[in-house]
Short mmCIF file of C-alpha atoms and ligand atoms in Angstrom, two decimals:
data_model
loop_
_atom_site.label_atom_id
_atom_site.label_comp_id
_atom_site.label_asym_id
_atom_site.label_seq_id
_atom_site.Cartn_x
_atom_site.Cartn_y
_atom_site.Cartn_z
CA MET M 40 -3.16 33.99 43.00
CA LYS M 41 -6.04 36.50 42.73
CA ASN M 42 -9.55 35.95 41.59
CA ASP M 43 -8.83 37.23 38.27
CA GLU M 44 -5.66 35.22 37.68
CA TYR M 45 -5.94 31.70 35.92
CA ASP M 46 -3.37 29.10 34.64
CA ILE M 47 -5.73 28.67 31.59
CA ALA M 48 -8.72 31.16 30.45
CA ILE M 49 -11.00 29.95 27.64
CA VAL M 50 -12.61 32.80 25.74
CA GLY M 51 -16.23 31.19 24.86
CA GLY M 52 -18.50 28.86 26.51
CA GLY M 53 -20.30 27.31 23.50
CA LEU M 54 -19.81 23.60 22.65
CA VAL M 55 -16.14 24.02 21.67
CA GLY M 56 -15.01 26.01 24.68
CA ALA M 57 -17.14 24.01 27.00
CA ALA M 58 -15.73 20.66 25.77
CA ILE M 59 -12.03 21.95 25.89
CA GLY M 60 -12.47 23.26 29.36
CA TRP M 61 -14.22 20.13 30.47
CA GLY M 62 -10.98 18.25 29.31
CA ILE M 63 -8.57 20.51 30.70
CA ALA M 64 -10.21 20.98 34.28
CA SER M 65 -9.91 17.43 34.51
CA SER M 66 -6.00 17.94 34.98
CA ARG M 67 -5.34 21.54 35.56
CA PRO M 68 -6.72 23.53 38.80
CA ARG M 69 -7.08 27.02 37.64
CA VAL M 70 -9.03 27.18 34.39
CA ALA M 71 -11.86 29.73 33.52
CA ILE M 72 -14.35 29.93 30.70
CA LEU M 73 -15.20 33.74 30.13
CA ASP M 74 -18.35 33.84 28.24
CA GLU M 75 -20.26 36.45 26.68
CA GLY M 76 -24.05 37.25 27.50
CA ASP M 77 -27.13 35.95 25.92
CA VAL M 78 -26.80 38.45 23.06
CA ALA M 79 -24.02 36.74 21.68
CA LEU M 80 -24.17 34.58 18.40
CA ARG M 81 -24.35 30.85 19.73
CA ALA M 82 -24.37 28.21 17.01
CA SER M 83 -24.31 25.83 20.03
CA ARG M 84 -27.94 26.70 21.09
CA GLY M 85 -29.41 26.50 17.52
CA ASN M 86 -27.82 23.44 15.86
CA PHE M 87 -29.45 20.19 14.36
CA ALA M 88 -27.33 17.89 16.67
CA LEU M 89 -26.28 15.48 14.45
CA VAL M 90 -23.11 13.28 15.21
CA TRP M 91 -22.35 13.10 11.53
CA VAL M 92 -19.74 11.24 9.47
CA GLN M 93 -21.04 10.51 5.92
CA GLY M 94 -20.14 13.26 3.57
CA LYS M 95 -17.17 14.66 5.81
CA GLY M 96 -13.57 14.86 4.76
CA ALA M 97 -13.87 16.31 1.10
CA GLY M 98 -10.73 18.12 0.35
CA ASN M 99 -9.24 17.05 3.80
CA PRO M 100 -9.00 13.29 4.47
CA ARG M 101 -7.53 14.08 7.80
CA TYR M 102 -10.78 15.94 8.69
CA GLY M 103 -12.55 12.52 7.52
CA MET M 104 -10.30 10.62 9.93
CA TRP M 105 -10.67 13.17 12.89
CA THR M 106 -14.67 12.89 12.33
CA LEU M 107 -14.68 9.20 12.23
CA ARG M 108 -12.33 9.08 15.25
CA SER M 109 -15.04 11.25 17.36
CA ALA M 110 -18.01 9.43 16.38
CA GLU M 111 -16.36 6.22 17.37
CA THR M 112 -15.57 7.78 20.78
CA TRP M 113 -19.04 9.35 21.21
CA GLU M 114 -20.71 6.58 23.19
CA ALA M 115 -18.06 6.19 25.92
CA PHE M 116 -17.88 9.93 26.18
CA ALA M 117 -21.79 10.27 26.64
CA GLU M 118 -21.47 7.52 29.41
CA SER M 119 -18.62 9.43 31.10
CA LEU M 120 -20.63 12.65 31.00
CA GLN M 121 -23.64 10.98 32.48
CA ARG M 122 -21.67 9.21 35.16
CA GLN M 123 -20.05 12.46 36.42
CA THR M 124 -23.05 14.93 35.96
CA GLY M 125 -26.26 12.49 35.85
CA ILE M 126 -27.24 14.29 32.51
CA ASP M 127 -28.30 11.93 29.92
CA VAL M 128 -27.48 13.51 26.48
CA HIS M 129 -29.79 11.17 24.60
CA TYR M 130 -26.84 9.90 22.46
CA ARG M 131 -28.17 7.42 19.91
CA GLN M 132 -26.13 5.77 16.81
CA PRO M 133 -28.54 3.72 15.02
CA GLY M 134 -26.90 4.88 11.86
CA GLY M 135 -28.23 7.66 9.65
CA PHE M 136 -29.66 8.46 6.16
CA HIS M 137 -29.44 10.82 3.58
CA LEU M 138 -32.48 10.75 1.45
CA ALA M 139 -32.96 11.77 -2.35
CA LEU M 140 -36.14 13.13 -3.82
CA SER M 141 -35.19 12.35 -7.65
CA HIS M 142 -32.74 9.85 -9.10
CA ALA M 143 -30.51 12.61 -10.38
CA GLU M 144 -30.11 13.86 -6.52
CA LEU M 145 -29.28 10.36 -5.57
CA ASP M 146 -26.61 10.04 -8.38
CA ARG M 147 -25.08 13.22 -7.27
CA ARG M 148 -24.98 12.00 -3.77
CA VAL M 149 -23.27 8.86 -4.62
CA ALA M 150 -20.93 10.32 -6.93
CA HIS M 151 -19.98 12.74 -4.08
CA LEU M 152 -19.43 10.09 -1.47
CA SER M 153 -17.27 8.00 -4.04
CA GLN M 154 -15.15 11.15 -4.56
CA ILE M 155 -14.62 11.73 -1.11
CA GLN M 156 -13.83 7.91 -0.36
CA ALA M 157 -11.33 7.86 -3.38
CA GLN M 158 -9.08 10.69 -1.86
CA PRO M 159 -5.69 9.19 -0.90
CA GLY M 160 -5.38 8.87 2.96
CA MET M 161 -9.13 8.78 3.31
CA PRO M 162 -10.22 6.28 6.13
CA THR M 163 -12.86 3.73 4.88
CA ILE M 164 -16.26 5.38 5.80
CA HIS M 165 -18.94 2.82 5.72
CA HIS M 166 -21.86 3.80 3.48
CA GLU M 167 -24.52 1.93 1.71
CA VAL M 168 -26.81 3.09 -1.25
CA LEU M 169 -30.33 1.98 -1.06
CA ASP M 170 -33.15 2.27 -3.48
CA GLN M 171 -36.71 3.03 -2.67
CA ALA M 172 -37.71 -0.61 -1.91
CA ALA M 173 -34.59 -1.25 0.56
CA LEU M 174 -35.39 2.29 2.17
CA ALA M 175 -38.85 1.25 2.67
CA ASN M 176 -37.99 -1.49 4.63
CA LEU M 177 -35.98 0.55 7.12
CA LEU M 178 -37.97 3.72 7.03
CA PRO M 179 -41.56 2.42 6.62
CA GLN M 180 -42.97 5.96 6.73
CA VAL M 181 -41.04 7.11 3.85
CA GLY M 182 -42.99 8.61 1.04
CA PRO M 183 -43.39 7.63 -2.70
CA GLU M 184 -41.25 10.58 -3.97
CA VAL M 185 -38.21 9.34 -2.27
CA ALA M 186 -36.08 7.86 -4.88
CA GLY M 187 -33.49 6.25 -2.70
CA GLY M 188 -30.61 7.37 -0.26
CA THR M 189 -27.64 6.65 1.31
CA TYR M 190 -26.96 4.96 4.87
CA SER M 191 -23.89 5.15 7.11
CA LYS M 192 -23.65 2.88 10.24
CA HIS M 193 -21.50 5.70 11.72
CA ASP M 194 -23.91 8.38 12.16
CA GLY M 195 -26.09 9.42 15.26
CA HIS M 196 -27.51 12.22 17.02
CA CYS M 197 -28.02 13.64 20.34
CA ASN M 198 -29.74 16.50 22.44
CA SER M 199 -27.10 19.15 21.88
CA LEU M 200 -28.61 21.31 24.67
CA ARG M 201 -28.14 18.71 27.32
CA LEU M 202 -24.59 18.24 25.76
CA LEU M 203 -23.76 21.86 26.34
CA ARG M 204 -25.37 21.73 29.96
CA ALA M 205 -23.42 18.47 30.94
CA LEU M 206 -20.25 20.26 29.56
CA HIS M 207 -20.82 23.12 31.79
CA ALA M 208 -21.82 21.17 34.92
CA GLY M 209 -18.82 18.75 34.44
CA PHE M 210 -16.40 21.47 33.93
CA GLN M 211 -17.54 23.01 37.27
CA LEU M 212 -17.60 19.64 39.12
CA HIS M 213 -13.95 19.35 37.85
CA GLY M 214 -13.32 22.52 39.74
CA GLY M 215 -13.24 25.18 36.63
CA THR M 216 -14.52 28.54 37.16
CA TYR M 217 -17.34 29.86 34.63
CA ARG M 218 -17.72 33.65 34.28
CA ALA M 219 -21.01 34.71 32.58
CA ASP M 220 -21.30 37.90 31.01
CA HIS M 221 -17.54 38.33 30.35
CA ARG M 222 -17.04 39.42 26.84
CA VAL M 223 -13.55 39.58 25.97
CA GLU M 224 -12.66 43.00 24.08
CA SER M 225 -9.12 42.78 23.70
CA ILE M 226 -5.90 40.66 24.69
CA VAL M 227 -2.52 41.74 25.29
CA HIS M 228 0.59 39.28 25.51
CA ALA M 229 3.08 40.74 27.91
CA GLN M 230 5.88 39.45 30.30
CA GLY M 231 4.64 35.72 29.49
CA GLU M 232 1.21 36.33 30.43
CA PHE M 233 -2.25 37.08 28.67
CA ARG M 234 -4.21 40.12 29.90
CA LEU M 235 -7.79 40.01 28.76
CA SER M 236 -10.11 43.09 28.86
CA THR M 237 -13.63 42.40 29.66
CA ASN M 238 -16.68 44.26 30.53
CA HIS M 239 -15.88 43.25 34.20
CA GLY M 240 -12.25 44.29 34.43
CA GLU M 241 -9.01 42.63 33.38
CA VAL M 242 -8.46 38.81 33.84
CA ARG M 243 -4.82 37.28 33.39
CA ALA M 244 -3.78 33.95 32.43
CA GLY M 245 -0.77 32.04 31.56
CA SER M 246 -2.35 30.47 28.67
CA ILE M 247 -5.46 31.10 26.53
CA VAL M 248 -7.72 29.28 24.21
CA LEU M 249 -10.05 31.05 21.72
CA ALA M 250 -13.19 29.34 21.54
CA ALA M 251 -15.37 32.38 20.68
CA GLY M 252 -17.07 31.03 17.59
CA LEU M 253 -17.37 33.63 14.89
CA ASP M 254 -15.64 36.35 17.06
CA ASN M 255 -12.35 34.02 16.98
CA ALA M 256 -11.80 35.92 13.40
CA ARG M 257 -11.35 39.24 15.59
CA LEU M 258 -9.56 38.09 18.57
CA ALA M 259 -6.93 35.89 17.11
CA PRO M 260 -4.91 38.41 15.33
CA MET M 261 -4.24 40.08 18.76
CA VAL M 262 -2.23 37.14 19.84
CA GLY M 263 -0.37 36.47 16.45
CA MET M 264 -3.08 34.06 14.84
CA SER M 265 -5.39 33.91 12.09
CA VAL M 266 -8.80 32.10 12.35
CA PRO M 267 -10.68 32.93 9.23
CA VAL M 268 -14.37 31.74 9.75
CA HIS M 269 -17.27 33.21 8.34
CA PRO M 270 -21.12 32.98 9.23
CA VAL M 271 -23.10 30.41 7.31
CA ARG M 272 -26.94 30.88 8.36
CA GLY M 273 -29.00 27.78 9.02
CA GLN M 274 -32.54 27.50 9.79
CA LEU M 275 -34.70 24.89 11.60
CA ILE M 276 -38.05 23.88 12.16
CA ALA M 277 -39.56 22.10 15.38
CA THR M 278 -42.95 20.38 15.25
CA GLU M 279 -45.36 19.57 18.06
CA LYS M 280 -44.65 16.07 19.75
CA THR M 281 -45.96 13.14 18.04
CA GLY M 282 -45.56 9.40 18.25
CA ARG M 283 -42.36 7.65 17.57
CA PHE M 284 -42.20 7.12 13.79
CA LEU M 285 -38.52 7.67 13.09
CA ASP M 286 -35.83 5.59 14.68
CA TYR M 287 -32.88 6.98 12.57
CA PRO M 288 -31.52 10.52 12.11
CA VAL M 289 -31.92 11.63 8.41
CA SER M 290 -29.64 14.41 7.46
CA THR M 291 -32.47 16.83 7.32
CA VAL M 292 -35.20 15.31 9.42
CA ARG M 293 -34.77 13.79 12.96
CA GLN M 294 -37.03 12.83 15.96
CA THR M 295 -36.10 13.77 19.18
CA GLU M 296 -36.36 11.59 22.35
CA GLU M 297 -39.22 13.47 23.47
CA GLY M 298 -41.28 13.12 20.16
CA THR M 299 -40.59 16.57 18.44
CA VAL M 300 -39.65 16.47 14.70
CA LEU M 301 -36.86 18.77 13.98
CA ILE M 302 -36.58 19.64 10.13
CA GLY M 303 -33.10 21.40 9.17
CA ASP M 304 -31.04 22.86 8.24
CA SER M 305 -30.40 25.29 5.35
CA GLN M 306 -27.02 26.75 4.34
CA GLU M 307 -27.26 30.38 3.59
CA ASP M 308 -24.87 33.18 2.95
CA ALA M 309 -26.64 35.86 4.87
CA GLY M 310 -23.85 37.61 6.59
CA PHE M 311 -24.64 38.34 10.33
CA ASP M 312 -28.31 38.14 9.77
CA THR M 313 -29.99 35.67 12.27
CA ARG M 314 -33.60 36.18 11.15
CA SER M 315 -35.57 33.25 9.94
CA THR M 316 -37.32 33.67 6.30
CA SER M 317 -40.48 32.23 5.23
CA ASP M 318 -39.29 31.19 1.85
CA VAL M 319 -36.56 29.16 3.22
CA LEU M 320 -38.65 27.58 5.80
CA ALA M 321 -41.49 26.68 3.18
CA ALA M 322 -38.88 24.95 1.10
CA MET M 323 -37.35 22.96 4.09
CA ALA M 324 -41.05 22.00 5.12
CA ASP M 325 -42.00 21.15 1.70
CA ARG M 326 -38.91 18.61 1.13
CA ALA M 327 -39.42 17.06 4.70
CA GLN M 328 -43.18 16.30 4.06
CA ARG M 329 -42.32 14.86 0.50
CA MET M 330 -39.80 12.57 2.32
CA PHE M 331 -42.32 11.81 5.29
CA PRO M 332 -45.88 12.51 4.04
CA ARG M 333 -47.17 12.35 7.75
CA LEU M 334 -45.34 15.35 8.53
CA ALA M 335 -47.93 17.36 6.77
CA ARG M 336 -50.47 16.77 9.57
CA LEU M 337 -48.06 18.27 12.45
CA ASN M 338 -48.33 21.76 13.84
CA VAL M 339 -45.12 23.88 13.68
CA VAL M 340 -44.26 25.19 17.19
CA ARG M 341 -41.17 27.07 16.59
CA SER M 342 -38.60 27.85 14.06
CA TRP M 343 -35.18 29.83 14.19
CA ALA M 344 -31.98 30.57 12.41
CA ALA M 345 -28.44 30.39 13.77
CA LEU M 346 -25.02 31.02 12.26
CA ARG M 347 -22.68 28.22 11.53
CA VAL M 348 -18.99 29.06 12.44
CA MET M 349 -17.59 28.35 8.98
CA PRO M 350 -13.66 27.70 8.36
CA ARG M 351 -12.99 28.53 4.73
CA ASP M 352 -12.72 25.05 3.63
CA GLY M 353 -15.55 23.69 5.63
CA SER M 354 -13.11 21.66 7.92
CA ALA M 355 -11.71 22.66 11.40
CA ILE M 356 -9.11 25.29 12.46
CA TYR M 357 -7.10 24.33 15.58
CA GLU M 358 -4.14 26.62 16.09
CA ALA M 359 -1.28 27.44 18.33
CA SER M 360 0.38 31.04 18.08
CA ALA M 361 4.02 31.11 17.32
CA GLY M 362 4.42 34.71 18.42
CA CYS M 363 2.65 34.38 21.61
CA PRO M 364 3.41 30.90 23.27
CA GLY M 365 0.44 29.88 25.18
CA ALA M 366 -2.25 31.10 22.96
CA PHE M 367 -4.49 28.47 21.07
CA ALA M 368 -7.46 28.63 19.03
CA ALA M 369 -10.20 26.40 17.84
CA ALA M 370 -13.12 26.77 15.59
CA THR M 371 -15.34 24.26 13.73
CA HIS M 372 -18.81 23.89 12.28
CA SER M 373 -19.22 20.47 13.73
CA GLY M 374 -18.99 21.33 17.41
CA VAL M 375 -21.58 18.38 18.19
CA THR M 376 -19.83 15.70 16.33
CA LEU M 377 -16.42 16.70 17.25
CA ALA M 378 -17.18 17.39 21.08
CA PRO M 379 -15.33 14.14 22.19
CA ASN M 380 -12.27 14.91 20.09
CA HIS M 381 -12.17 18.54 21.91
CA ALA M 382 -12.45 17.24 25.17
CA LEU M 383 -10.22 14.11 25.02
CA VAL M 384 -7.75 14.70 22.41
CA LEU M 385 -7.19 18.50 22.07
CA ALA M 386 -7.73 19.52 25.63
CA PRO M 387 -4.94 17.39 27.07
CA HIS M 388 -2.71 18.62 24.30
CA ILE M 389 -3.58 22.22 25.17
CA ALA M 390 -3.26 21.39 29.01
CA ARG M 391 0.32 20.28 28.24
CA GLY M 392 1.06 23.34 26.43
CA GLU M 393 2.27 21.77 23.29
CA ARG M 394 2.70 24.42 20.67
CA THR M 395 2.85 22.23 17.44
CA ALA M 396 2.09 18.57 17.21
CA ASP M 397 1.99 16.54 13.91
CA ALA M 398 -1.78 15.56 14.83
CA PHE M 399 -2.84 19.14 14.40
CA GLN M 400 -0.88 20.61 11.58
CA ALA M 401 -3.53 19.49 9.24
CA PHE M 402 -6.07 21.96 10.85
CA SER M 403 -3.79 24.83 11.15
CA ALA M 404 -4.91 28.14 9.36
CA ARG M 405 -1.63 28.20 7.70
CA ARG M 406 -3.06 25.73 5.09
CA PHE M 407 -4.92 28.86 3.72
CA ASP M 408 -1.54 30.79 3.04
CA VAL M 409 -0.75 28.31 0.18
CA PRO M 410 -0.96 30.43 -3.01
CA GLN M 411 -3.62 28.96 -5.48
CA ALA M 412 -2.35 27.55 -8.68
CA ALA M 413 -2.58 29.63 -11.49
C1 LIG T 610 -28.18 25.53 12.03
C2 LIG T 610 -27.08 24.91 12.48
C3 LIG T 610 -27.15 23.48 12.63
C4 LIG T 610 -25.78 22.71 12.95
N1 LIG T 610 -25.68 21.40 12.93
C5 LIG T 610 -24.89 20.84 13.67
C6 LIG T 610 -25.04 19.54 13.68
O1 LIG T 610 -25.83 18.87 13.23
N2 LIG T 610 -23.91 18.59 14.01
C7 LIG T 610 -22.73 19.22 14.43
O2 LIG T 610 -21.70 18.42 14.85
N3 LIG T 610 -22.61 20.55 14.44
C8 LIG T 610 -23.71 21.27 13.93
N4 LIG T 610 -23.66 22.88 13.98
C9 LIG T 610 -22.54 23.32 14.14
C10 LIG T 610 -22.15 23.55 15.99
O3 LIG T 610 -23.41 24.03 16.32
C11 LIG T 610 -20.99 24.51 16.11
O4 LIG T 610 -19.97 23.86 15.24
C12 LIG T 610 -20.70 24.65 17.32
O5 LIG T 610 -22.02 24.96 17.97
C13 LIG T 610 -19.78 25.82 17.56
O6 LIG T 610 -19.44 26.03 18.87
P1 LIG T 610 -18.53 27.11 19.26
O7 LIG T 610 -18.28 27.03 20.91
O8 LIG T 610 -17.33 27.40 18.42
O9 LIG T 610 -19.30 28.62 18.85
P2 LIG T 610 -20.73 29.39 19.56
O10 LIG T 610 -21.79 28.20 19.93
O11 LIG T 610 -21.03 30.36 18.49
O12 LIG T 610 -20.35 29.68 20.87
C14 LIG T 610 -19.32 30.86 21.03
C15 LIG T 610 -19.22 31.25 22.61
O13 LIG T 610 -18.33 32.28 22.63
C16 LIG T 610 -19.13 33.49 23.28
N5 LIG T 610 -18.19 34.51 22.81
C17 LIG T 610 -18.33 35.21 21.64
N6 LIG T 610 -17.48 36.01 21.47
C18 LIG T 610 -16.86 36.31 22.75
C19 LIG T 610 -15.89 37.25 23.43
N7 LIG T 610 -15.44 38.31 22.88
N8 LIG T 610 -15.82 37.06 24.75
C20 LIG T 610 -16.20 36.03 25.47
N9 LIG T 610 -17.05 34.96 24.83
C21 LIG T 610 -17.47 35.28 23.63
C22 LIG T 610 -20.28 33.20 22.88
O14 LIG T 610 -21.17 33.78 24.04
C23 LIG T 610 -20.63 31.71 22.85
O15 LIG T 610 -21.02 31.14 24.02
C24 LIG T 610 -24.88 23.41 13.51
C25 LIG T 610 -24.89 24.75 13.63
C26 LIG T 610 -25.64 25.57 12.87
C27 LIG T 610 -25.81 27.13 13.08
#
């Protein structure tokens, strides 16, 4: 085989492509990740790093089950990455909170979680509703404006930049090839193989996995698939480091292992615009300091915006091409939470070349083909 021929080529080296690559490379020898340069849109370098279960699964109980399963595997997954690469991804699972700044907000939150739980086929996802006094016991720094909140023992967080680095290091230790600055422009399927045109010439592969984030929407039709994803902008704020005061992640505020407080993250329809805006940052900062008044004394050191890779129904898309056997695609807006599933469940399935399996039917983009009821 030549240097530009692989058994499996993965297009995209973000959290999704790297996790799948890590899983595949442990059993298949010639696997490459082709990754665009730093100009690319990269959700994996701009996210909030929650490993989050509460609130997942609305409209798709299988997604709730899939998310819960991943969270349950996270600890062992982080340990195996550390054993292999020496990189600690700072995974902690003390449980997580969602805080409400009024009783009306709390009522809406509780109704939302109850509706999710009531869906047929939904696994039991632990959550507790806490009033202000109960919250103050667990989060002593919480401010007087917080009316209450919900807590789930399943939730946690990590350092997602370390996670990305560990997956890349592990992938290469498994023998995988990482090719940076390899934007895939087009893909042709002919005579049982895939030919990928990149800015460094043609790469050939027996199978391909599209894990190019938002660019999956453009690439998928070239190999007989549809991956309808769109950008949803999120903005984040990082403060200076401060003494530890927050032992639990909150859905919009968390303290990293190093002491930085991260405040996130908005949900905006802004197309492909990755600029941050002072009005949204100010609103986020205002809510965060009403939750934890001590944040008002901290300096902001950085803020940024990144684009979520959002499937139309907010779930995930895992697809295998019927017309071009050997082509797969994966896209999700929870690439941190689902990393163990991608590495340990989805990757072996792809490595075996299985086109369809019951486990992934619920995540096929064909679910969007069902006509809407009048
Ligand atoms: C603000 C924000 C907060 C978030 N918070 C969380 C959270 O708390 N928990 C959680 O689980 N998830 C969170 N996410 C989602 C998570 O970050 C994404 O699900 C995940 O990063 C998606 O990874 P990806 O690899 O699919 O896409 P990306 O990270 O966008 O990576 C795509 C990769 O493909 C490459 N690429 C693109 N096009 C091509 C091409 N044509 N050829 C070759 N390479 C290409 C790019 O260079 C890039 O490396 C958040 C996202 C955002 C934006």
